mmCIF file of C-alpha atoms in Angstrom:
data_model
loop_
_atom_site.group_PDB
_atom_site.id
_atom_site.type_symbol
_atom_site.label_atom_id
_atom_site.label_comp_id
_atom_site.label_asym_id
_atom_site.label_seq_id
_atom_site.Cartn_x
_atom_site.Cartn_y
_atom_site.Cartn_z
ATOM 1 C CA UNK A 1 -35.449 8.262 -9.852
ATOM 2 C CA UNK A 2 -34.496 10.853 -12.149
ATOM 3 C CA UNK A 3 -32.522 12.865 -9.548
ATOM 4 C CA UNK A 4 -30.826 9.497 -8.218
ATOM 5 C CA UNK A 5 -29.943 9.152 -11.902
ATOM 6 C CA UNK A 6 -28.474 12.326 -12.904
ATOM 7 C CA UNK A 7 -26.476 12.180 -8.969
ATOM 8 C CA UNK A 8 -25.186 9.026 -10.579
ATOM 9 C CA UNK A 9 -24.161 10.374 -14.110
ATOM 10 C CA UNK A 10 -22.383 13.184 -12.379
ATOM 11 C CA UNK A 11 -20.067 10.924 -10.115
ATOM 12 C CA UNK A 12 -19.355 9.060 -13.192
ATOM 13 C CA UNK A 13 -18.031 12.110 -15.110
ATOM 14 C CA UNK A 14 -15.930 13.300 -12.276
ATOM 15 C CA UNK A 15 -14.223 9.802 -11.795
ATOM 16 C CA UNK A 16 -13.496 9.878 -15.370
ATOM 17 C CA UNK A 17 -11.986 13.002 -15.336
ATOM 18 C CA UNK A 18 -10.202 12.547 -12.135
ATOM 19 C CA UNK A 19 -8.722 8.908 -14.023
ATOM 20 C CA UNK A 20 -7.881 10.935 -17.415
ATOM 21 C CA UNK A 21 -6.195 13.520 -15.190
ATOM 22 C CA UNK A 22 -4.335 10.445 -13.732
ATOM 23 C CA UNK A 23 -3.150 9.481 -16.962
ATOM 24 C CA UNK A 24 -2.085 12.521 -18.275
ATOM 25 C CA UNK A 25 0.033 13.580 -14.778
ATOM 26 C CA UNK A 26 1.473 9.672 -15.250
ATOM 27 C CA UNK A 27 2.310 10.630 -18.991
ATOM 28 C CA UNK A 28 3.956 13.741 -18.486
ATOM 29 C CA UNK A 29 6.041 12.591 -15.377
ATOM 30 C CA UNK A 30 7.984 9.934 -17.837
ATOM 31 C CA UNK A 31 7.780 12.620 -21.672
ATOM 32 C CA UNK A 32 9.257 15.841 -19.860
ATOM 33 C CA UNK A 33 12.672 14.042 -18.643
ATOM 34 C CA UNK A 34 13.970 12.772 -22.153
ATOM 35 C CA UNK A 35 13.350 16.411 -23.846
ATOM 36 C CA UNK A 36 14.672 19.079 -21.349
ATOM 37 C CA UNK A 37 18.286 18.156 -22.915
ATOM 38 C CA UNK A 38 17.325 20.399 -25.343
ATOM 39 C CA UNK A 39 15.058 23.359 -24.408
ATOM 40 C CA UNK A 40 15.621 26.228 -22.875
ATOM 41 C CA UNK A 41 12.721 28.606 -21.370
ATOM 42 C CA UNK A 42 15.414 31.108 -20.247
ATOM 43 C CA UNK A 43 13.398 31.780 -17.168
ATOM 44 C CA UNK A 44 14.710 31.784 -14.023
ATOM 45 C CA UNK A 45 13.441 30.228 -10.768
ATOM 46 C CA UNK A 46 13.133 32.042 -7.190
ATOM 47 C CA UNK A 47 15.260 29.993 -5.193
ATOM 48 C CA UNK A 48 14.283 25.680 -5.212
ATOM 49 C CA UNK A 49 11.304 24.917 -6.705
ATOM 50 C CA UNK A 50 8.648 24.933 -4.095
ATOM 51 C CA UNK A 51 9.924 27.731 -2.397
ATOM 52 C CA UNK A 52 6.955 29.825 -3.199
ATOM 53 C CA UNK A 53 4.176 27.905 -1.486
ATOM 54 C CA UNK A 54 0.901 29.403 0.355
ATOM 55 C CA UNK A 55 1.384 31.398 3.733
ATOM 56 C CA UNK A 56 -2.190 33.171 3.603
ATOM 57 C CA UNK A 57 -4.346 29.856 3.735
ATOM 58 C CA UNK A 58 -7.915 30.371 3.932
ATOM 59 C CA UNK A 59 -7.860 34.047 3.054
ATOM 60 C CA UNK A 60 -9.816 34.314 -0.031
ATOM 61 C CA UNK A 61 -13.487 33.559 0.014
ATOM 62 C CA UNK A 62 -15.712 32.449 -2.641
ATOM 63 C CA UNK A 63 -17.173 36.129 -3.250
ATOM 64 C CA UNK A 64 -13.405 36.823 -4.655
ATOM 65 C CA UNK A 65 -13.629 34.466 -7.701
ATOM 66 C CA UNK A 66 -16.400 36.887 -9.349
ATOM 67 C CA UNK A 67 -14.519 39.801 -8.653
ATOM 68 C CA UNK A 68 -12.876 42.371 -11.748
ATOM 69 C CA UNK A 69 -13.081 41.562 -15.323
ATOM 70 C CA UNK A 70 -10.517 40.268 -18.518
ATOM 71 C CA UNK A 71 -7.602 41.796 -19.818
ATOM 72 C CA UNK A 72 -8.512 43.572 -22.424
ATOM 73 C CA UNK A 73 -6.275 41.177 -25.082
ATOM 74 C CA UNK A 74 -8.198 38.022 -23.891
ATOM 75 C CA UNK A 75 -10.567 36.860 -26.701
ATOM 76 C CA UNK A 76 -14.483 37.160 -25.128
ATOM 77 C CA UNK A 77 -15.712 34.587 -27.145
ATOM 78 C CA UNK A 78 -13.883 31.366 -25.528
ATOM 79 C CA UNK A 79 -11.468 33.818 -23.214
ATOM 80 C CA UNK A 80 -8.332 32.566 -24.705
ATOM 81 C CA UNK A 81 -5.353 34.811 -24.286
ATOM 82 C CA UNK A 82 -2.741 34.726 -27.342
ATOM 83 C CA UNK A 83 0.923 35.670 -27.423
ATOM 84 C CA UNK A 84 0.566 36.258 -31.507
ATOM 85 C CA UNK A 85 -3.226 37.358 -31.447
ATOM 86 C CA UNK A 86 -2.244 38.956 -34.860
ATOM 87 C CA UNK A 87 -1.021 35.874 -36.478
ATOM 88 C CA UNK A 88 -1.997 35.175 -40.161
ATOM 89 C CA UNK A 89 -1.492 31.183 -39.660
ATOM 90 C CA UNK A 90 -4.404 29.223 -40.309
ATOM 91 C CA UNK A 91 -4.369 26.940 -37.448
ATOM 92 C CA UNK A 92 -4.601 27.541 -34.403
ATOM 93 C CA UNK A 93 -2.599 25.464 -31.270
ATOM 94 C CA UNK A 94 -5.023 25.480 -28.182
ATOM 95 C CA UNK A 95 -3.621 24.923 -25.220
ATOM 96 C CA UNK A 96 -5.422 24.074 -21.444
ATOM 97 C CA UNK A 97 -4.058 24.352 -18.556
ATOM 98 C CA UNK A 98 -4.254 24.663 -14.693
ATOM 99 C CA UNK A 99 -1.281 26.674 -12.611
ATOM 100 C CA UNK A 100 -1.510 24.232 -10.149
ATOM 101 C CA UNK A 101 -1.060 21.024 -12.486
ATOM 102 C CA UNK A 102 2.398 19.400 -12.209
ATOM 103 C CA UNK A 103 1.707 17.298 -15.405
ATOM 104 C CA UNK A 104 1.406 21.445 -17.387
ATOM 105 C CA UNK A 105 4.873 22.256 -15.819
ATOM 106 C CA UNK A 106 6.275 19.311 -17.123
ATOM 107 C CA UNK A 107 4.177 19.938 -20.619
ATOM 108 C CA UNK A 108 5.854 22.929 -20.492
ATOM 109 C CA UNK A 109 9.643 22.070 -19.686
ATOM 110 C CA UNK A 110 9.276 20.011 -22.532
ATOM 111 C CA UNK A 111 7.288 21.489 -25.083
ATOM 112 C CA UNK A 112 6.819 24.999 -23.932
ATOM 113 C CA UNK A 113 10.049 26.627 -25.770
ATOM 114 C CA UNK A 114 8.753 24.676 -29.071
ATOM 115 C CA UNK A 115 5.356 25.787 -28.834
ATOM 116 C CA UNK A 116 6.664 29.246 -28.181
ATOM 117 C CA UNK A 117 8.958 29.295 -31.643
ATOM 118 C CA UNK A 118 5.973 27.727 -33.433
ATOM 119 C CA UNK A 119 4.042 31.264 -32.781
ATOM 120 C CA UNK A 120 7.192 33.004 -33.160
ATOM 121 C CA UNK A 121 7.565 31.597 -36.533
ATOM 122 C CA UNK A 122 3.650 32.365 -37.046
ATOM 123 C CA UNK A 123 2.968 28.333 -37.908
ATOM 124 C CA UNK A 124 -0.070 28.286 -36.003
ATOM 125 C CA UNK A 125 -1.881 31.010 -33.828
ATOM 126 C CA UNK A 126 -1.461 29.908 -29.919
ATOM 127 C CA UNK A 127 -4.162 30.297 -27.259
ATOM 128 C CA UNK A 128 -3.935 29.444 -23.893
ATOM 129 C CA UNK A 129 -7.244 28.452 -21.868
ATOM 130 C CA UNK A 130 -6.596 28.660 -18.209
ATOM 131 C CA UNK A 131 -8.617 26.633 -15.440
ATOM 132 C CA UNK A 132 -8.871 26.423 -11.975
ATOM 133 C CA UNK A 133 -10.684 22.711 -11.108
ATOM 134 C CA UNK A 134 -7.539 22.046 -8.975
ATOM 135 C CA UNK A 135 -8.713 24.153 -6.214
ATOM 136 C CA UNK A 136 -11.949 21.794 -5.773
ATOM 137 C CA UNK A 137 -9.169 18.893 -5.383
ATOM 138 C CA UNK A 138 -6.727 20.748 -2.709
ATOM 139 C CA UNK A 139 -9.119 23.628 -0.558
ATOM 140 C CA UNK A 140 -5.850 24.141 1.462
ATOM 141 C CA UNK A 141 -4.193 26.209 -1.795
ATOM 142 C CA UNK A 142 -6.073 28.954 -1.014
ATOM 143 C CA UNK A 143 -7.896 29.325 -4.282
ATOM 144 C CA UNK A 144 -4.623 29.210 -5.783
ATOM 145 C CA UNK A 145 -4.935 28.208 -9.862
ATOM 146 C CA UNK A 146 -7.870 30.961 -9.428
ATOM 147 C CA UNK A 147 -5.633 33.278 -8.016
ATOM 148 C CA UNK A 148 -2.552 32.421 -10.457
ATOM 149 C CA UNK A 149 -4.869 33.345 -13.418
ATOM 150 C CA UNK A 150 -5.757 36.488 -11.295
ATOM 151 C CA UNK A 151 -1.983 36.958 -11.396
ATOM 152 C CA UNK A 152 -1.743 35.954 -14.626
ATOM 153 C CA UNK A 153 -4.005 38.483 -15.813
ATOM 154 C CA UNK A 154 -2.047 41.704 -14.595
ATOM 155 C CA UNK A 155 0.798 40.389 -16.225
ATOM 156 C CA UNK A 156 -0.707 39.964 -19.700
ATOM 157 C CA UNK A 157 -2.265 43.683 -19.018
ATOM 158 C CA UNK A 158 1.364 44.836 -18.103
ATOM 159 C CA UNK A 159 2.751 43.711 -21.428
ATOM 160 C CA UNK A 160 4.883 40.556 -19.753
ATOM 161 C CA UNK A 161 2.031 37.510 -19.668
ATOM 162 C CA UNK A 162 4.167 35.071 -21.371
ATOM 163 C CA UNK A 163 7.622 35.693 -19.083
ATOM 164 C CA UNK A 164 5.054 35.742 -16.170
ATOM 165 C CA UNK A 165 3.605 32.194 -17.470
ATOM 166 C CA UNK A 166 6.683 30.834 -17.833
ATOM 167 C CA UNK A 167 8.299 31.846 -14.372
ATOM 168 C CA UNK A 168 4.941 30.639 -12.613
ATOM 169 C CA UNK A 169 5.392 27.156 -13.893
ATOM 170 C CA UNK A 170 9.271 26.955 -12.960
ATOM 171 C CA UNK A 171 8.539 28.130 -9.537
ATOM 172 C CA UNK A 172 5.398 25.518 -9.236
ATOM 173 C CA UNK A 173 5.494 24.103 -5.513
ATOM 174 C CA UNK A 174 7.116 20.830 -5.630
ATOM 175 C CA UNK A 175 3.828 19.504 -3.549
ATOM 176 C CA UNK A 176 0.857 19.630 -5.014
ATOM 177 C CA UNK A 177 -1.803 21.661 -3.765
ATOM 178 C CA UNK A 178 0.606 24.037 -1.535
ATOM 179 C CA UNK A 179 -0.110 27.381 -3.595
ATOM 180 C CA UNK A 180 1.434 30.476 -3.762
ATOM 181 C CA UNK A 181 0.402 33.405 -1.413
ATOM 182 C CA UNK A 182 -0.379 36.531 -3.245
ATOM 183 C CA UNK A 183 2.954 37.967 -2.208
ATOM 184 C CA UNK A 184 4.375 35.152 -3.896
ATOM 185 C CA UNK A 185 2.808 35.648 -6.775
ATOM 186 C CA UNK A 186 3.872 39.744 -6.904
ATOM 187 C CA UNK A 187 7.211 38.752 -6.688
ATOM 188 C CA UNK A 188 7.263 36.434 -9.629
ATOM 189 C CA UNK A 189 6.764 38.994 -11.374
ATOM 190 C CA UNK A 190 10.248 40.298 -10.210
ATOM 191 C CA UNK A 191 11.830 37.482 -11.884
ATOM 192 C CA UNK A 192 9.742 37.728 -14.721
ATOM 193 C CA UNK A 193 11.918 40.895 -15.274
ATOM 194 C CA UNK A 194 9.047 43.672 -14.523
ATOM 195 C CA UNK A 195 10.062 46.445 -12.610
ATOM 196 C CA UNK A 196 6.506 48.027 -11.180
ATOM 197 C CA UNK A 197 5.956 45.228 -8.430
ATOM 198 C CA UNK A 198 3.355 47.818 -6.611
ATOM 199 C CA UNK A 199 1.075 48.564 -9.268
ATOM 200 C CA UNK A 200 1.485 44.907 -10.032
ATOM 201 C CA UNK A 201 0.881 43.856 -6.137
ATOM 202 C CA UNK A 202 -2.238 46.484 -7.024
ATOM 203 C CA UNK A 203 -3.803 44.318 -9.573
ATOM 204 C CA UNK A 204 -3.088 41.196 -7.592
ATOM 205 C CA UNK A 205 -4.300 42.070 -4.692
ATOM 206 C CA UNK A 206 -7.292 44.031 -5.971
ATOM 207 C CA UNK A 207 -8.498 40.568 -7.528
ATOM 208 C CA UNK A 208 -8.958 42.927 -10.784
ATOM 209 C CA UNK A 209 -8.868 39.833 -12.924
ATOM 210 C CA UNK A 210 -10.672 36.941 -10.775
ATOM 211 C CA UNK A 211 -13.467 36.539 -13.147
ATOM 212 C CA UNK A 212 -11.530 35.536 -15.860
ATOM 213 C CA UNK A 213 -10.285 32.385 -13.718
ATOM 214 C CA UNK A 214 -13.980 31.769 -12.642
ATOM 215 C CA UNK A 215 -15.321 31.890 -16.050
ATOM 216 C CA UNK A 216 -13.125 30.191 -18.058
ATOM 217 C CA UNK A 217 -13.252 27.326 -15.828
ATOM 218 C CA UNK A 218 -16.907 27.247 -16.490
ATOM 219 C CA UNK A 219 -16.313 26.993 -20.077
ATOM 220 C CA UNK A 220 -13.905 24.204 -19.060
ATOM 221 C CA UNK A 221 -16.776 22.415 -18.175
ATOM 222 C CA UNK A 222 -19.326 23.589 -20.665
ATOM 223 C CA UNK A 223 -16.962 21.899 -23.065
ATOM 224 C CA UNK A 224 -15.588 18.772 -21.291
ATOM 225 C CA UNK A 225 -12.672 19.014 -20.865
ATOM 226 C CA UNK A 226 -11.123 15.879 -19.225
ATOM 227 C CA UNK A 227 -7.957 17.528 -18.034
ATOM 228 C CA UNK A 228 -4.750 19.348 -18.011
ATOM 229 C CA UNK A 229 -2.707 19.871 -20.098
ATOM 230 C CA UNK A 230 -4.537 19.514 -23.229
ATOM 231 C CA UNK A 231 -3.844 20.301 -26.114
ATOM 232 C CA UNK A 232 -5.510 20.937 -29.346
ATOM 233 C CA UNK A 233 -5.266 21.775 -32.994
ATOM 234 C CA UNK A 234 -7.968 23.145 -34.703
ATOM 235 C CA UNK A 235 -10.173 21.372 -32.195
ATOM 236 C CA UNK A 236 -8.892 18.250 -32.492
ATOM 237 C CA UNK A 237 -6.784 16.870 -29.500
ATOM 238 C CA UNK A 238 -3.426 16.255 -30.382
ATOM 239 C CA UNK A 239 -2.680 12.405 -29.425
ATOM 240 C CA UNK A 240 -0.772 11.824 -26.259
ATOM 241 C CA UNK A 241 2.060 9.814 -28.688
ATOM 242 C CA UNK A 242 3.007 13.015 -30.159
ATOM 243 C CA UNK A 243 3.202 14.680 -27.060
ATOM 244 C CA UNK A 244 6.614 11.886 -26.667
ATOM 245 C CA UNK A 245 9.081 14.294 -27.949
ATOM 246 C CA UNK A 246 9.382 17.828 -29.811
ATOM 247 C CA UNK A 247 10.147 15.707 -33.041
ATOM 248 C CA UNK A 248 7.187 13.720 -32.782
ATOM 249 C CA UNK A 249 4.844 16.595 -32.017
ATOM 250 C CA UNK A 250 6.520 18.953 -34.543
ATOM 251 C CA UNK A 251 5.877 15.959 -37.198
ATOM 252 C CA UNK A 252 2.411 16.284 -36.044
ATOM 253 C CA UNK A 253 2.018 19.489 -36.456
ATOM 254 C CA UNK A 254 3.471 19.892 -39.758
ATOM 255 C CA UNK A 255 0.732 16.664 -41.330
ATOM 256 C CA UNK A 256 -2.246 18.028 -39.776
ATOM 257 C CA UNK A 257 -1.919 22.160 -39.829
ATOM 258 C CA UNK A 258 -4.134 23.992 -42.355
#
């Protein structure tokens, strides 16, 4: 009974995250369109958007995920990776997300710029929590939000990690669950302006920062998180209203910083 129980709990909690992931993808589809007016990433995008997908299906096998370590600027207590790590702000703007998640790219075409000038201007701290539970939804990517963090990784190592996270999201496969091969991934980094593409096609390929995917998704879990993107202040989730517009989420912001 207990077992039968605790089979049922879990289906529960992974309908309700797959509905709250529903929502937020269904949110993000109508906020990004009013505020791209007036933001620029100043990234640029390989070609159409899509244009990157998977061509090595199937390669990577579960052993991978485990595989290297963290860069070492990621934060080992909640392995949160910070482009202002030396901020003296108060607050601090936490930010999940998933590669793979169209709902973050559009997050990001609208808010991404703002949330960038808020470190800049050293309002809050900013820590971005990557994920992987996409790959459980689409096993054709490849393991590709684990291997995007991977990515991801070498490119905060290499000094770049916020050009590189902006010029993944831009070149996001306009079908979900298509992927990037790993060569895809090395040549982001082109466009992300970084000349070494072989030590970088190195790192990729040499998996040397797997883990971090694997084990931050973990502590996605471990804390319940219902879904991508979400963001947080201080803990506290920033309402989905003041995710609208930059306005509306700069207003919050401003009332509920430290």
């Amino acid at each position: 009974m207990a077992k039968e129980q605790d089979r049922q709990s879990k289906a529960q909690n992974n309908r309700s995250k797959r509905q709250a992931q529903a929502r937020r993808e269904n949110l993000f589809r109508f906020v990004g369109i009013g505020a791209l007016a007036i933001l620029v990433l100043g990234v640029v995008a390989v070609g159409i958007i899509g244009g990157s997908g998977s061509d090595t299906k199937g390669t990577t096998s579960a052993d991978t995920l485990t595989l290297g370590g963290y860069p070492t600027s990621v934060n080992p207590d909640n392995l949160s990776w910070s482009p202002n790590q030396n901020a003296k702000a108060a607050s601090t703007l936490t930010i999940w997300e998933d590669f793979q998640c169209p709902a973050c790219r559009q997050f990001e075409q609208a808010l991404g710029a703002t949330v960038q000038q808020l470190a800049a201007d050293d309002v809050v701290k900013v820590e971005y929590r990557m994920t992987a539970f996409l790959d459980n939804n689409f096993p054709q990517s490849d393991y590709a939000s684990h291997r995007a963090i991977n990515a991801f990784g070498c490119a905060v190592e290499a000094g770049f990690g916020m050009k590189y996270h902006d010029v993944v999201y831009m070149n996001q496969p306009a079908k979900e669950g298509t992927g990037w091969s790993n060569e895809a991934l090395v040549d982001l980094a082109k466009t992300a302006g970084y000349g070494d593409l072989g030590g970088f096609g190195n790192c990729v390929y040499g998996s040397k920062y797997m883990k971090w995917g694997s084990d931050s998704y973990q502590k996605f879990q471990d804390e319940g998180i219902s879904g991508t993107p979400t963001v947080l202040l201080d803990g506290k989730e920033v309402p989905a209203d003041n995710l609208a517009s930059v306005s509306a989420f700069l207003s919050w912001i401003q009332a509920n910083k430290k």
